[in-house]
XYZ file of C-alpha atoms in Angstrom:
768
model
C 0.000 0.000 0.000
C 1.348 3.442 -0.923
C 1.931 5.835 1.954
C -0.359 8.816 1.595
C -2.838 6.971 -0.581
C -4.730 4.815 1.916
C -8.138 6.468 2.131
C -9.356 8.122 5.308
C -6.707 7.184 7.858
C -6.175 10.677 9.122
C -3.184 10.135 11.392
C -0.939 7.929 9.315
C 0.821 10.986 7.990
C 1.621 12.148 11.541
C 3.003 8.731 12.540
C 5.393 8.667 9.628
C 6.191 12.385 9.552
C 5.376 14.907 6.909
C 5.626 13.680 3.346
C 8.753 15.097 1.703
C 7.050 14.957 -1.689
C 6.525 18.315 -3.357
C 3.910 16.915 -5.705
C 0.848 17.990 -3.700
C 2.146 21.553 -3.562
C 2.964 21.357 -7.260
C -0.666 20.557 -8.022
C -1.826 23.461 -5.881
C 0.693 25.838 -7.434
C -0.270 24.805 -10.958
C -3.937 25.420 -10.191
C -3.159 28.862 -8.788
C -0.980 29.736 -11.788
C -3.772 28.754 -14.186
C -6.242 31.055 -12.418
C -3.749 33.923 -12.268
C -3.250 33.719 -16.014
C -6.871 33.161 -17.029
C -8.238 35.990 -14.854
C -5.459 38.539 -15.336
C -7.963 40.980 -16.870
C -9.483 41.380 -13.387
C -6.903 44.048 -12.515
C -7.878 46.244 -15.482
C -9.620 49.462 -14.488
C -13.229 49.124 -15.660
C -16.412 50.166 -13.913
C -18.187 47.158 -12.435
C -21.536 45.938 -13.662
C -22.513 44.231 -10.385
C -22.338 44.780 -6.625
C -18.571 45.133 -6.805
C -19.282 48.771 -7.693
C -20.705 49.244 -4.183
C -17.822 47.387 -2.555
C -15.296 49.481 -4.457
C -17.072 52.660 -3.406
C -16.923 51.520 0.223
C -13.173 50.974 -0.159
C -12.746 54.502 -1.560
C -14.815 55.879 1.305
C -12.783 53.927 3.876
C -9.506 55.207 2.430
C -10.784 58.802 2.482
C -12.060 58.535 6.051
C -8.879 56.918 7.350
C -6.754 59.508 5.575
C -8.824 62.244 7.229
C -8.375 60.628 10.641
C -11.957 59.362 10.928
C -13.240 55.902 11.783
C -15.271 54.427 8.882
C -17.233 52.302 11.362
C -18.754 55.413 12.953
C -19.142 57.466 9.761
C -22.189 58.294 7.681
C -21.982 56.677 4.230
C -23.863 59.195 2.040
C -23.957 57.740 -1.451
C -26.725 55.119 -1.676
C -30.267 54.920 -0.328
C -30.058 58.575 0.855
C -27.222 57.535 3.129
C -26.844 55.107 6.022
C -24.375 53.910 8.674
C -23.347 51.360 6.047
C -20.160 50.300 7.814
C -22.230 49.321 10.853
C -25.106 47.521 9.116
C -22.976 45.773 6.482
C -19.902 43.521 6.725
C -17.314 46.284 6.399
C -14.069 44.716 7.646
C -12.948 43.819 4.094
C -13.561 47.396 2.944
C -11.579 48.815 5.869
C -8.623 46.452 5.374
C -8.566 47.089 1.639
C -8.980 50.810 2.302
C -5.853 50.705 4.460
C -3.959 49.200 1.541
C -5.500 51.925 -0.603
C -3.519 54.504 1.372
C -0.446 53.106 -0.389
C -1.560 51.960 -3.844
C -4.882 53.781 -4.231
C -8.289 52.402 -3.243
C -9.452 51.352 -6.722
C -6.245 49.447 -7.457
C -6.324 47.952 -3.981
C -9.839 46.664 -4.561
C -9.118 45.156 -7.975
C -5.988 43.365 -6.771
C -7.749 42.062 -3.665
C -10.483 40.555 -5.839
C -7.928 39.022 -8.186
C -5.566 37.558 -5.586
C -8.167 36.384 -3.082
C -9.886 34.253 -5.699
C -6.830 32.996 -7.566
C -4.995 32.034 -4.343
C -8.036 30.426 -2.724
C -6.792 26.859 -3.495
C -3.963 27.564 -1.030
C -6.514 28.201 1.728
C -8.329 24.992 0.804
C -5.122 22.956 0.914
C -3.908 24.364 4.245
C -7.300 24.068 5.939
C -7.676 20.509 4.614
C -4.345 19.576 6.169
C -5.520 21.180 9.412
C -8.579 18.938 9.158
C -6.110 16.013 8.964
C -6.842 15.186 5.361
C -3.863 13.439 3.807
C -1.636 15.517 1.474
C -2.989 14.087 -1.769
C -6.622 14.456 -0.688
C -5.944 18.044 0.396
C -4.163 18.843 -2.878
C -6.920 17.351 -4.986
C -9.526 19.344 -3.066
C -7.499 22.478 -3.845
C -7.339 21.545 -7.533
C -11.109 21.070 -7.674
C -11.989 24.271 -5.771
C -11.809 26.837 -8.648
C -13.895 24.754 -11.060
C -17.277 24.645 -9.339
C -20.240 26.129 -11.163
C -23.793 25.972 -9.777
C -27.235 26.765 -11.119
C -27.671 29.766 -8.744
C -24.127 30.901 -9.579
C -23.573 32.772 -6.314
C -21.692 30.267 -4.146
C -18.020 29.333 -3.876
C -17.391 29.479 -7.593
C -15.643 31.638 -10.133
C -18.843 33.079 -11.585
C -19.810 34.639 -8.255
C -16.771 36.932 -8.365
C -16.124 37.609 -12.058
C -16.832 41.005 -13.630
C -19.862 39.467 -15.351
C -20.998 37.698 -12.179
C -22.628 38.789 -8.930
C -19.847 40.736 -7.246
C -20.105 39.075 -3.822
C -16.684 40.342 -2.805
C -17.177 40.186 0.969
C -18.226 36.541 0.585
C -14.832 35.965 -1.016
C -13.142 37.224 2.139
C -15.381 34.929 4.160
C -14.378 31.997 1.944
C -10.812 32.367 3.257
C -11.845 32.456 6.909
C -14.549 29.748 6.984
C -12.300 26.777 6.049
C -9.999 27.572 8.966
C -12.931 28.236 11.301
C -14.287 24.764 10.510
C -10.926 23.043 10.823
C -9.971 24.762 14.078
C -13.421 24.184 15.607
C -13.100 20.484 14.746
C -9.734 20.425 16.513
C -10.907 22.519 19.465
C -13.624 20.093 20.625
C -10.882 17.484 21.101
C -7.951 19.682 22.161
C -8.563 22.838 24.149
C -5.318 24.387 22.940
C -7.235 25.200 19.766
C -10.042 27.089 21.529
C -8.551 30.560 21.102
C -7.474 30.115 17.443
C -10.861 28.603 16.616
C -12.776 31.446 18.269
C -10.602 33.978 16.476
C -11.270 32.314 13.116
C -15.029 32.184 13.770
C -15.114 35.867 14.776
C -13.069 36.833 11.721
C -15.452 34.904 9.489
C -18.435 36.783 10.944
C -16.650 40.106 10.491
C -15.870 39.340 6.852
C -19.319 38.104 5.810
C -22.420 37.694 7.959
C -24.001 34.667 6.256
C -20.640 32.909 6.208
C -20.362 33.677 9.909
C -23.574 31.731 10.495
C -21.919 28.706 8.866
C -18.942 29.106 11.201
C -21.165 29.190 14.293
C -23.173 26.282 12.899
C -20.044 24.127 12.952
C -19.532 24.830 16.663
C -23.022 23.499 17.362
C -22.429 20.362 15.298
C -18.904 19.265 16.171
C -19.417 18.102 19.792
C -22.184 15.668 18.812
C -20.242 13.784 16.152
C -18.849 11.340 18.745
C -20.696 9.922 21.753
C -17.496 8.889 23.514
C -16.439 11.694 25.874
C -19.535 13.671 24.981
C -19.608 15.633 28.225
C -16.072 16.952 27.741
C -16.750 17.719 24.100
C -19.929 19.607 24.982
C -18.042 21.626 27.590
C -15.363 22.616 25.097
C -18.040 23.385 22.511
C -19.854 25.648 24.964
C -16.618 27.442 25.831
C -15.825 27.862 22.144
C -19.293 29.248 21.435
C -19.099 31.752 24.298
C -15.569 32.785 23.370
C -16.531 33.216 19.708
C -19.443 35.439 20.700
C -17.153 37.558 22.856
C -14.597 37.799 20.061
C -17.259 38.889 17.570
C -19.116 41.213 19.963
C -17.715 44.270 18.188
C -19.655 43.136 15.105
C -22.755 41.640 16.747
C -23.554 44.185 19.475
C -23.895 47.227 17.157
C -26.053 45.160 14.799
C -28.382 44.176 17.620
C -28.429 47.688 19.042
C -29.503 49.245 15.739
C -31.391 46.324 14.205
C -34.769 48.061 14.107
C -33.258 50.955 12.148
C -32.078 48.678 9.335
C -34.641 48.459 6.554
C -35.706 45.087 5.196
C -35.751 44.444 1.473
C -39.506 44.365 0.894
C -39.111 43.946 -2.855
C -37.306 40.610 -2.433
C -38.830 39.387 0.846
C -41.186 36.898 -0.814
C -38.687 35.558 -3.361
C -36.369 32.556 -3.318
C -33.413 34.935 -3.124
C -34.369 35.618 0.495
C -36.360 32.541 1.489
C -34.197 29.899 -0.196
C -34.977 27.670 -3.131
C -36.492 24.950 -0.968
C -35.741 21.260 -0.570
C -37.319 20.180 -3.862
C -35.400 22.544 -6.123
C -32.110 22.230 -4.243
C -32.151 18.433 -4.148
C -33.043 18.329 -7.839
C -29.982 20.427 -8.549
C -27.874 18.162 -6.341
C -29.011 14.915 -7.970
C -28.597 16.308 -11.481
C -25.132 17.670 -10.696
C -26.057 21.353 -10.877
C -24.731 22.267 -7.425
C -21.160 21.589 -8.541
C -21.257 21.102 -12.344
C -23.944 23.298 -13.920
C -23.379 23.503 -17.655
C -21.166 20.438 -18.086
C -20.760 16.772 -17.178
C -21.090 16.076 -13.406
C -17.423 15.259 -12.877
C -17.082 17.047 -9.532
C -20.466 15.788 -8.330
C -19.312 12.188 -8.871
C -16.182 12.883 -6.823
C -18.345 14.327 -4.038
C -20.407 11.147 -4.130
C -17.221 9.054 -3.964
C -16.099 11.103 -0.969
C -19.435 10.548 0.775
C -19.127 6.788 0.238
C -15.543 6.728 1.501
C -16.513 8.796 4.557
C -19.350 6.429 5.428
C -17.040 3.409 5.123
C -14.651 4.990 7.633
C -17.413 6.445 9.835
C -16.314 4.762 13.091
C -12.580 5.491 12.844
C -10.865 8.033 15.096
C -7.274 9.049 15.617
C -5.107 8.763 18.752
C -5.936 12.274 19.927
C -9.676 11.701 19.987
C -10.398 13.466 16.724
C -13.304 12.081 14.804
C -12.729 11.054 11.214
C -12.634 14.196 9.051
C -15.004 12.440 6.671
C -17.647 12.256 9.393
C -17.317 15.972 10.134
C -17.514 16.862 6.450
C -20.637 14.762 5.857
C -22.321 16.494 8.798
C -21.354 19.953 7.515
C -22.447 19.070 3.991
C -25.902 17.999 5.173
C -26.263 20.975 7.515
C -25.393 23.412 4.725
C -28.010 21.869 2.459
C -30.701 21.948 5.154
C -29.973 25.560 6.023
C -30.149 26.576 2.369
C -33.700 25.183 2.073
C -34.705 28.149 4.199
C -38.130 29.553 4.796
C -39.404 28.027 1.551
C -39.271 24.584 3.188
C -39.333 25.242 6.924
C -41.639 28.270 7.044
C -41.773 30.144 10.326
C -39.527 27.550 12.007
C -36.497 29.474 10.728
C -37.480 32.297 13.069
C -35.581 30.479 15.811
C -32.394 31.538 13.997
C -31.229 34.908 15.370
C -31.570 37.619 12.749
C -33.453 35.302 10.375
C -35.457 38.166 8.862
C -32.230 39.694 7.526
C -30.812 36.504 6.007
C -30.655 35.458 2.364
C -31.077 31.725 2.871
C -30.044 30.746 -0.637
C -26.521 31.891 0.209
C -26.073 29.023 2.683
C -25.664 26.639 -0.223
C -22.023 27.720 -0.153
C -21.638 25.681 3.054
C -22.590 22.502 1.192
C -20.246 23.504 -1.626
C -17.282 23.974 0.704
C -17.852 20.628 2.437
C -18.342 19.109 -1.009
C -14.931 20.379 -2.143
C -13.223 18.543 0.711
C -15.325 15.441 0.089
C -14.413 15.552 -3.604
C -10.746 15.615 -2.599
C -11.320 12.587 -0.374
C -13.192 10.823 -3.157
C -10.497 11.561 -5.753
C -7.719 10.368 -3.412
C -9.642 7.217 -2.529
C -10.270 6.476 -6.205
C -6.619 7.107 -7.043
C -5.457 4.872 -4.218
C -7.703 2.060 -5.338
C -6.483 2.424 -8.928
C -2.843 2.236 -7.857
C -3.456 -0.797 -5.664
C -5.198 -2.465 -8.569
C -2.247 -1.652 -10.824
C 0.175 -3.039 -8.242
C -1.851 -6.218 -7.961
C -2.062 -6.697 -11.722
C 1.654 -6.074 -12.259
C 2.729 -7.826 -9.022
C 5.091 -4.913 -8.338
C 5.556 -2.524 -5.420
C 4.793 0.874 -6.947
C 6.138 2.763 -3.933
C 9.584 2.423 -5.514
C 8.418 4.431 -8.501
C 8.144 7.847 -6.916
C 7.021 9.511 -10.115
C 4.244 7.042 -10.858
C 1.552 8.151 -8.389
C 2.161 11.860 -8.926
C 2.495 11.705 -12.672
C -0.423 9.342 -13.094
C -2.553 11.451 -10.790
C -1.763 14.660 -12.687
C -2.635 13.162 -16.060
C -5.808 11.516 -14.751
C -6.920 14.678 -12.944
C -6.486 16.857 -16.025
C -8.331 14.387 -18.235
C -11.149 13.787 -15.791
C -11.673 17.457 -14.875
C -11.493 18.681 -18.467
C -15.251 19.512 -18.678
C -15.085 21.672 -15.549
C -11.736 23.167 -16.529
C -12.935 23.986 -20.043
C -16.135 25.593 -18.719
C -14.180 27.797 -16.287
C -11.744 28.795 -19.026
C -14.572 29.756 -21.384
C -16.200 31.949 -18.731
C -12.837 33.576 -17.977
C -12.336 34.389 -21.669
C -15.802 35.964 -21.944
C -15.154 37.886 -18.750
C -11.902 39.261 -20.150
C -13.559 40.324 -23.415
C -16.325 42.182 -21.554
C -13.842 43.981 -19.299
C -11.844 45.189 -22.309
C -15.049 46.360 -24.016
C -16.109 48.283 -20.896
C -12.673 49.878 -20.572
C -12.850 51.047 -24.198
C -16.387 52.399 -23.728
C -15.361 54.409 -20.677
C -12.315 55.922 -22.332
C -14.534 57.309 -25.091
C -17.075 59.009 -22.824
C -15.490 62.127 -21.275
C -18.929 63.762 -21.413
C -20.070 61.773 -18.378
C -17.009 62.821 -16.422
C -17.710 66.458 -17.320
C -21.283 66.146 -16.068
C -20.112 64.478 -12.853
C -17.583 67.270 -12.313
C -20.329 69.875 -12.802
C -22.570 68.189 -10.227
C -19.770 67.873 -7.673
C -18.704 71.510 -8.082
C -22.233 72.927 -7.758
C -23.657 70.420 -5.265
C -26.743 71.212 -3.209
C -28.517 67.986 -4.138
C -28.542 64.565 -5.729
C -28.760 63.417 -9.328
C -31.241 61.022 -10.921
C -30.361 59.044 -14.069
C -33.003 56.336 -14.056
C -33.246 53.088 -12.114
C -33.228 49.327 -12.751
C -37.027 49.314 -12.997
C -37.393 51.896 -15.791
C -35.534 53.427 -18.714
C -32.395 53.654 -16.589
C -31.478 50.032 -17.274
C -31.074 50.872 -20.984
C -29.190 54.143 -20.506
C -25.633 52.849 -20.288
C -21.938 53.560 -20.613
C -20.724 50.384 -22.246
C -22.487 47.646 -20.311
C -22.921 49.697 -17.135
C -26.161 51.643 -16.463
C -25.620 55.366 -16.017
C -26.858 55.340 -12.391
C -24.165 52.773 -11.525
C -21.531 54.608 -13.551
C -22.234 57.816 -11.629
C -21.709 55.870 -8.433
C -18.197 55.013 -9.653
C -17.624 58.778 -9.752
C -18.788 59.085 -6.116
C -21.744 61.210 -7.189
C -24.619 61.246 -4.699
C -27.477 59.775 -6.724
C -30.950 58.300 -6.472
C -31.932 55.245 -8.503
C -29.345 52.545 -7.772
C -31.884 50.869 -5.511
C -31.854 48.109 -2.869
C -28.123 48.327 -2.158
C -28.059 49.270 1.531
C -30.035 48.728 4.727
C -31.039 52.386 5.064
C -34.667 53.036 5.934
C -35.005 55.005 2.693
C -33.869 52.159 0.462
C -37.392 50.757 0.077
C -39.115 54.136 -0.496
C -36.391 54.836 -3.066
C -37.504 51.676 -4.875
C -40.934 53.338 -5.266
C -39.584 56.685 -6.516
C -41.675 57.842 -9.486
C -39.951 60.161 -11.970
C -43.390 61.284 -13.195
C -44.221 62.761 -9.748
C -42.631 66.253 -9.446
C -42.963 66.193 -5.659
C -40.788 63.088 -5.379
C -37.764 65.038 -6.641
C -38.033 67.399 -3.688
C -38.529 64.614 -1.145
C -35.430 62.761 -2.359
C -33.309 65.896 -2.582
C -32.809 65.553 -6.342
C -31.422 68.751 -7.866
C -30.077 67.286 -11.106
C -31.680 65.089 -13.721
C -29.517 63.290 -16.282
C -31.361 62.096 -19.364
C -30.283 60.494 -22.635
C -29.330 62.939 -25.373
C -32.348 61.924 -27.476
C -35.177 63.888 -25.813
C -38.262 62.167 -27.206
C -39.142 59.637 -24.507
C -38.011 61.229 -21.249
C -39.269 64.813 -20.790
C -37.907 66.660 -17.740
C -40.272 67.823 -14.965
C -41.679 71.367 -15.070
C -39.186 74.068 -14.138
C -36.091 72.056 -15.071
C -33.265 74.113 -16.595
C -30.887 72.578 -19.137
C -27.324 73.213 -17.934
C -25.280 70.751 -20.027
C -25.918 69.019 -23.330
C -23.722 66.733 -25.437
C -24.116 63.719 -27.695
C -24.590 61.345 -24.718
C -26.660 63.208 -22.144
C -28.770 66.175 -21.144
C -28.204 67.483 -17.624
C -31.041 69.483 -16.069
C -31.092 71.439 -12.819
C -34.153 71.723 -10.576
C -33.404 75.042 -8.808
C -35.958 74.657 -6.039
C -34.584 71.365 -4.729
C -31.763 70.790 -2.247
C -30.770 68.647 0.731
C -32.718 70.780 3.252
C -36.300 72.030 2.944
C -38.684 73.971 5.154
C -42.050 72.238 5.417
C -44.855 71.338 7.763
C -45.968 67.993 9.143
C -49.516 66.750 8.655
C -50.994 63.559 10.053
C -48.998 60.391 10.620
C -48.185 56.984 9.159
C -47.659 53.805 11.183
C -44.808 51.615 9.937
C -41.864 49.426 10.877
C -38.723 48.318 9.102
C -40.523 45.496 7.297
C -43.328 47.565 5.731
C -42.013 51.129 5.591
C -41.867 51.050 1.787
C -45.451 49.950 1.177
C -46.822 52.151 3.966
C -45.348 55.316 2.455
C -46.239 54.642 -1.197
C -49.661 56.395 -0.933
C -47.907 59.496 0.356
C -45.378 59.491 -2.499
C -48.214 59.120 -5.019
C -50.188 62.037 -3.517
C -49.868 65.787 -4.064
C -48.492 66.422 -0.565
C -44.782 66.029 -1.438
C -45.109 68.849 -3.998
C -46.792 71.007 -1.308
C -43.950 70.498 1.231
C -46.234 68.551 3.548
C -44.780 65.524 5.344
C -46.619 63.046 7.595
C -44.742 62.015 10.699
C -43.958 58.325 11.251
C -45.167 56.275 14.200
C -42.247 53.905 13.814
C -41.876 50.456 15.323
C -44.352 51.051 18.151
C -43.175 54.551 19.066
C -45.742 57.368 18.933
C -45.687 59.801 16.032
C -44.620 63.383 16.645
C -47.376 65.969 16.790
C -47.991 67.713 13.455
C -46.960 71.328 13.012
C -49.821 72.162 10.630
C -51.772 75.065 12.191
C -55.525 74.995 12.718
C -57.154 77.933 10.979
C -60.919 78.342 11.382
C -63.249 79.493 8.657
C -66.545 81.351 9.306
C -69.321 78.867 9.832
C -71.824 78.850 6.973
C -75.526 79.158 8.102
C -77.747 76.150 7.784
C -79.904 76.477 4.663
C -82.711 74.045 3.856
C -84.410 73.488 0.545
C -88.142 74.411 0.432
C -89.058 71.032 -0.988
C -87.180 69.225 1.728
C -88.227 70.724 5.060
C -86.305 69.863 8.142
C -88.275 67.208 10.029
C -87.375 65.914 13.456
C -88.659 62.948 15.288
C -90.882 63.769 18.261
C -88.876 61.549 20.543
C -85.565 62.940 19.313
C -85.732 66.740 19.418
C -83.167 68.574 17.388
C -80.376 69.575 19.728
C -77.420 71.622 18.548
C -74.217 69.844 19.516
C -71.005 71.781 20.049
C -68.799 71.063 17.073
C -65.237 71.980 16.117
C -65.158 74.815 13.604
C -64.122 73.864 10.075
C -60.376 73.854 9.451
C -58.661 75.550 6.545
C -55.128 74.687 5.533
C -52.729 77.514 4.912
C -51.310 77.336 1.415
C -47.595 77.245 0.715
C -44.632 76.215 2.870
C -44.182 77.886 6.249
C -40.854 79.429 5.247
C -37.748 79.110 3.118
C -34.097 78.061 3.250
C -31.857 81.133 2.997
C -28.464 79.399 2.874
C -27.396 75.769 3.034
C -24.193 73.742 3.385
C -24.241 69.943 3.217
C -21.224 67.743 3.910
C -22.944 64.386 4.299
C -19.707 62.425 3.799
C -18.728 63.856 7.176
C -22.238 63.524 8.609
C -23.038 67.232 8.739
C -25.471 69.700 7.189
C -26.310 73.281 8.175
C -28.806 75.862 6.990
C -30.172 79.307 7.808
C -33.955 79.276 7.501
C -36.713 81.817 7.881
C -40.214 80.748 8.948
C -43.331 82.905 9.219
C -45.111 80.128 11.094
C -44.085 77.041 13.005
C -42.766 74.231 10.794
C -39.938 71.742 10.350
C -36.569 71.746 8.666
C -36.246 68.448 6.768
C -32.886 66.933 5.890
C -33.162 64.644 2.873
C -31.208 61.829 4.492
C -32.349 58.451 5.741
C -33.489 58.606 9.351
C -31.229 57.066 11.969
C -31.080 57.664 15.737
C -27.481 58.810 15.271
C -28.729 62.065 13.754
C -28.975 65.013 16.161
C -29.993 68.607 15.548
C -29.524 72.048 17.045
C -31.604 75.194 16.520
C -29.554 78.357 17.136
C -27.040 76.205 19.019
C -29.617 74.618 21.319
C -30.231 70.842 21.102
C -33.561 69.907 19.562
C -35.193 66.506 19.162
C -35.178 64.977 15.708
C -38.214 63.175 14.333
C -38.919 60.840 11.431
C -41.086 62.204 8.648
C -42.293 60.386 5.541
C -40.953 58.500 3.751
C -38.151 58.121 6.347
C -36.332 61.452 6.561
C -34.791 63.465 9.402
C -36.612 66.587 10.602
C -36.521 69.070 13.451
C -39.259 71.485 14.594
C -38.423 75.159 14.067
C -40.386 78.151 15.496
C -41.198 81.298 13.492
C -38.300 83.618 12.758
C -34.798 83.306 11.302
C -32.765 80.426 12.709
C -29.521 78.569 12.238
C -30.100 74.791 11.935
C -27.402 72.146 12.214
C -27.753 68.383 11.648
C -24.939 66.081 12.713
C -24.479 62.307 12.673
C -22.717 60.463 15.500
C -22.050 56.741 15.132
C -21.855 53.864 17.597
C -19.396 54.885 20.299
C -18.174 51.637 21.853
C -16.153 49.908 19.135
C -12.800 50.356 20.976
C -14.143 48.774 24.157
C -15.675 45.816 22.290
C -12.499 45.255 20.287
C -10.487 45.352 23.507
C -12.866 42.771 25.002
C -12.360 40.489 21.996
C -8.560 40.696 22.089
C -8.443 40.213 25.875
C -10.715 37.158 25.764
C -8.702 35.489 22.988
C -5.297 36.113 24.547
C -6.469 35.088 28.014
C -7.863 31.827 26.654
C -4.694 31.158 24.681
C -2.583 31.710 27.786
C -4.723 29.393 29.915
C -4.797 26.531 27.411
C -1.399 26.568 25.714
C 0.300 24.062 28.080
C -2.411 21.465 28.483
C -3.909 18.824 26.231
C -7.255 17.117 26.357
C -6.080 13.761 24.990
C -2.814 11.856 24.922
C -1.290 9.463 22.459
C -2.588 5.989 21.786
C -3.543 3.671 19.015
C -6.227 4.220 16.436
C -9.590 3.522 18.049
C -13.014 2.478 16.905
C -15.487 4.942 18.290
C -19.209 5.458 18.455
């Protein structure tokens, strides 16, 4: 039997020392080199078509904030959804780390190179984590070879298409894909050896910081690992509980702010009833699995068959454990594979049962399919190694020769067989990479020929005082493009504050923005839109009344709406009851009414809190005398004499806004806006920014309470007269303390456990 080939004996390699063979690393290196060459166009500067545009903008923002001496975690991110504390609500650690690198090489270059290297080098993470899981060198190497070639029907898991320029742009998931393999491996080791508790907790916390859904998969492993072996269950449960508590402490700097501000994070109402949020369900997912479309969509199921071989091999070795009490890695991988599948079924299969999962209303359950994919990669490596070992033993039997003396035979034969077998997956990945490269070059050429857009963006930035609208994904905006990229997304690449690139943040205004109607003149004022960018051909998209043409070329027409800006003087009338799940639908009737054009805003009774009292004055009209028609005399019943009841006098609404903005300065990137206003009657100053409790206001230097007005804007009550108004955003204040808690907990645990072991040497055991 060849050393290193016997399937699923996890500790043989430790008994005989590390294999001196460089062949496993050669396979990994060759795989990495192939990806580096095929995807080299990734580092070309071209505006992104997918969510990578948002990630890149966050990196630019992080670099700018760090350079200015500000903390991105506590800053107001102004560019999408009328602004939000994006670095609090979203997984922002990758943007901050890449932004730090951007101080040296520039944020855009830093982002592109991070995307390129993180994906192309990912086989290294798979190999190292597989070795940490005690997979044998060849099984680990084969898993690394297989990793870049997955392609699923959803296309958003651990696969090349999820990260390509023409894909989905799930860049933070890519960071999580580096942390999760080590979180799984270290958690598996920690339940048997407490020296691994601190590293495992650190890896789990890092996974959660990189990508929230991936963090759930890391915590899921902690809950599973102790139960894989009944022998010593009490000790394993104790270590699992310690690991869970330590991981929560280490990730408190991420989790606590999310919990504290959860009710101020808007839910995506537009997608809430779709499979994107609720999961594809057991039927669809299992159909994809059986037909090979979880791992091999678009080509022969070569990887799926290796996953099946790995499952069979794992089951055959189910009861084997090593001398240190570690369960067979195959058993752990089967459990993780099944758990990832079950979790991905989501609300579509399990309904309200998923509510037991903390934060379930914010999860996109379809994303958990990546957990099954990751476990499947390791299982495919096990299956390929087991198949190779069996083939070599068969060859040795048929030739009656000891093939261990032919050092080149296993490696060379394996390389040739792997290339031949994986050709369908390899060819599919190469074809997608070639198309990706062609599209990037086309986009780069299109951008270089459109200086008109840059001129318009420069005009907007220099004049300011409001946002720009250039369409949205739900209307003509999807066809108004620079190259492949819609104009609203291209403007974002210029860091222009715009309305229309919808459903990209968790701001409370993101859902009302989805319902913005360009045919409603009042909506422009509500959303602070001062500029309107339309295609150069004017036939189909007329500007609203009062728009002034300020720039015209062969690509665009730029209009200015002089009456609009970030701050308005208005009055509040009535109220709307809403919460973060229905804010969009509850405010649609208001946006479709005439009140936005009349500077009239309902207050919001939000999430159980009472609405603020309206500022609209009550003005009485003279009561008209009662006049009866001669043919219809007033008749009263004898038993019910006519009695005049005291009634409230009729109310007349004063026409026009209660005042005007005299001067205004908005610096939303630094969370500040000021204005001098004059009011002839009591009203409100409304800042066109998404409401958040971090916003505060002063009137003539005196603190004043902010309130939420429809659709979800920030307002402050202002009395008659001329006043100086200031709005300022202050973020979550306790990040340093929570980070200090995380570091202290990890180092203290490492110090307490570094000299002790939970198990000692012995022979391979059969366990339950």
